[in-house]
PDB file of C-alpha atoms in Angstrom:
ATOM      1  CA  MET V 218       7.988  12.138  -1.671  1.00 86.00           C
ATOM      2  CA  VAL V 219       8.031   8.874  -0.694  1.00 87.00           C
ATOM      3  CA  ILE V 220       6.929   6.146  -1.739  1.00 89.00           C
ATOM      4  CA  VAL V 221       4.897   3.075  -0.204  1.00 89.00           C
ATOM      5  CA  GLU V 222       5.141   0.134  -2.190  1.00 89.00           C
ATOM      6  CA  VAL V 223       2.597  -3.075  -1.189  1.00 91.00           C
ATOM      7  CA  SER V 224       2.473  -5.951  -2.650  1.00 91.00           C
ATOM      8  CA  LEU V 225      -0.712  -7.511  -2.706  1.00 91.00           C
ATOM      9  CA  LEU V 226      -1.060 -10.991  -1.857  1.00 89.00           C
ATOM     10  CA  SER V 227      -2.365 -13.649  -4.514  1.00 90.00           C
ATOM     11  CA  GLY V 228      -6.083 -12.544  -5.090  1.00 91.00           C
ATOM     12  CA  PHE V 229      -6.972 -10.098  -3.350  1.00 92.00           C
ATOM     13  CA  VAL V 230      -7.397  -6.335  -4.744  1.00 92.00           C
ATOM     14  CA  LEU V 231      -7.632  -2.744  -2.737  1.00 91.00           C
ATOM     15  CA  ALA V 232     -11.426  -2.644  -2.099  1.00 91.00           C
ATOM     16  CA  HIS V 233     -12.817   1.048  -3.746  1.00 89.00           C
ATOM     17  CA  ARG V 234     -14.078   2.353  -0.453  1.00 91.00           C
ATOM     18  CA  SER V 235     -10.264   1.973   1.517  1.00 89.00           C
ATOM     19  CA  ARG V 236      -8.672   4.010  -1.828  1.00 87.00           C
ATOM     20  CA  MET V 237     -11.388   6.635  -0.942  1.00 88.00           C
ATOM     21  CA  LEU V 238     -10.715   7.161   2.294  1.00 88.00           C
ATOM     22  CA  LEU V 239      -6.833   7.473   1.316  1.00 87.00           C
ATOM     23  CA  GLU V 240      -7.635   9.156  -0.894  1.00 86.00           C
ATOM     24  CA  ARG V 241      -8.572  11.936   1.987  1.00 87.00           C
ATOM     25  CA  ARG V 242      -5.385  11.993   3.549  1.00 87.00           C
ATOM     26  CA  THR V 243      -3.947  15.152   3.175  1.00 85.00           C
ATOM     27  CA  ILE V 244      -0.593  13.855   3.754  1.00 88.00           C
ATOM     28  CA  ILE V 245      -0.746  11.067   0.643  1.00 91.00           C
ATOM     29  CA  LYS V 246      -0.248  13.209  -3.101  1.00 92.00           C
ATOM     30  CA  LYS V 247      -1.701   9.825  -5.334  1.00 92.00           C
ATOM     31  CA  ILE V 248      -2.387   6.360  -5.432  1.00 93.00           C
ATOM     32  CA  GLU V 249      -1.620   4.094  -7.577  1.00 94.00           C
ATOM     33  CA  VAL V 250      -3.063   0.401  -7.966  1.00 92.00           C
ATOM     34  CA  LYS V 251      -0.696  -2.263 -10.757  1.00 90.00           C
ATOM     35  CA  ALA V 252      -3.027  -5.631 -10.870  1.00 85.00           C
ATOM     36  CA  ASP V 253      -0.358  -6.939  -7.819  1.00 90.00           C
ATOM     37  CA  VAL V 254       1.166  -3.662  -6.190  1.00 94.00           C
ATOM     38  CA  ILE V 255      -0.466  -0.537  -4.455  1.00 94.00           C
ATOM     39  CA  TYR V 256       1.977   2.888  -4.701  1.00 94.00           C
ATOM     40  CA  ILE V 257       1.461   5.141  -2.089  1.00 93.00           C
ATOM     41  CA  TYR V 258       2.706   8.213  -2.873  1.00 93.00           C
ATOM     42  CA  LEU V 259       4.017  11.081  -0.165  1.00 91.00           C
ATOM     43  CA  GLU V 260       3.733  14.172  -0.235  1.00 86.00           C
ATOM     44  CA  LYS V 261       7.135  13.773   2.804  1.00 80.00           C
ATOM     45  CA  LEU V 262       7.503  11.747   6.150  1.00 78.00           C
ATOM     46  CA  SER V 263       7.816  13.387   9.399  1.00 79.00           C
ATOM     47  CA  ASP V 264       8.595  12.506  12.967  1.00 83.00           C
ATOM     48  CA  GLU V 265       5.461  12.013  13.473  1.00 84.00           C
ATOM     49  CA  SER V 266       3.539   8.120  13.620  1.00 84.00           C
ATOM     50  CA  GLN V 267       1.133   6.781  10.195  1.00 83.00           C
ATOM     51  CA  THR V 268      -0.640   4.104  10.467  1.00 84.00           C
ATOM     52  CA  PHE V 269      -2.634   2.802   6.971  1.00 84.00           C
ATOM     53  CA  VAL V 270      -5.427   0.715   7.048  1.00 86.00           C
ATOM     54  CA  LEU V 271      -5.982  -0.909   3.535  1.00 89.00           C
ATOM     55  CA  GLN V 272      -8.450  -2.816   3.447  1.00 90.00           C
ATOM     56  CA  LEU V 273      -8.469  -5.915   0.478  1.00 90.00           C
ATOM     57  CA  GLU V 274     -11.042  -8.015  -0.911  1.00 92.00           C
ATOM     58  CA  GLN V 275     -10.166 -11.633  -1.824  1.00 92.00           C
ATOM     59  CA  VAL V 276     -11.950 -12.000  -5.822  1.00 93.00           C
ATOM     60  CA  ILE V 277     -10.128 -15.488  -6.538  1.00 92.00           C
ATOM     61  CA  GLN V 278      -9.998 -18.709  -3.977  1.00 92.00           C
ATOM     62  CA  MET V 279      -6.098 -19.248  -3.279  1.00 87.00           C
ATOM     63  CA  LYS V 280      -4.139 -22.114  -1.382  1.00 88.00           C
ATOM     64  CA  ASN V 281      -1.010 -21.560   0.186  1.00 85.00           C
ATOM     65  CA  LEU V 282      -1.201 -17.624  -0.048  1.00 83.00           C
ATOM     66  CA  LYS V 283       2.512 -16.403   0.703  1.00 83.00           C
ATOM     67  CA  PRO V 284       3.362 -13.320   2.627  1.00 83.00           C
ATOM     68  CA  ALA V 285       3.615 -10.454   0.876  1.00 85.00           C
ATOM     69  CA  SER V 286       6.050  -6.931   1.069  1.00 84.00           C
ATOM     70  CA  VAL V 287       6.219  -3.403   2.285  1.00 86.00           C
ATOM     71  CA  LYS V 288       8.431  -1.167   0.808  1.00 85.00           C
ATOM     72  CA  VAL V 289       8.834   2.614   1.819  1.00 85.00           C
ATOM     73  CA  TYR V 290      11.432   4.053   0.197  1.00 84.00           C
ATOM     74  CA  ASN V 291      12.504   7.515  -1.368  1.00 83.00           C
ATOM     75  CA  TYR V 292      11.092   8.438  -4.581  1.00 79.00           C
ATOM     76  CA  TYR V 293      14.701  10.400  -5.737  1.00 76.00           C
ATOM     77  CA  GLN V 294      16.767   7.743  -3.074  1.00 73.00           C
ATOM     78  CA  PRO V 295      14.758   3.736  -3.795  1.00 67.00           C
ATOM     79  CA  GLY V 296      16.529   1.385  -1.784  1.00 68.00           C
ATOM     80  CA  GLY V 297      15.531   1.834   1.349  1.00 60.00           C
ATOM     81  CA  MET V 298      13.463   0.379   3.982  1.00 62.00           C
ATOM     82  CA  GLN V 299      11.501  -2.905   4.315  1.00 54.00           C
ATOM     83  CA  VAL V 300       9.149  -4.396   6.803  1.00 58.00           C
ATOM     84  CA  PRO V 301       9.522  -8.127   5.662  1.00 55.00           C
ATOM     85  CA  SER V 302       5.975  -9.015   5.339  1.00 59.00           C
ATOM     86  CA  TYR V 303       2.925  -9.673   5.905  1.00 64.00           C
ATOM     87  CA  SER V 304       0.189 -12.002   6.162  1.00 65.00           C
ATOM     88  CA  GLY V 305      -3.478 -12.484   5.080  1.00 62.00           C
ATOM     89  CA  ILE V 306      -4.857 -12.413   8.557  1.00 52.00           C
ATOM     90  CA  GLY V 307      -7.446 -10.236   9.808  1.00 51.00           C
ATOM     91  CA  SER V 308     -11.134  -9.579   8.912  1.00 41.00           C
TER      92      SER V 308
END
């Protein structure tokens, strides 16, 4: 099993509609949403490229947002690779 761990930007939450769309994908086994982190559990990874689009809703206006991180790792061997960061740019 593989985990995609997405740290949320301060003041943002995962949009309900986005979660519903993610849960329909067969590769996704489970989604856990904590206060500031989203955990997406995948059955397995293959050679096929996967794209996940997460729509976030801003619930609190924040100044000077700091980048957040995305980690991808094997559930049984955590410590895998990390994508450096992402910012809140986009619509």
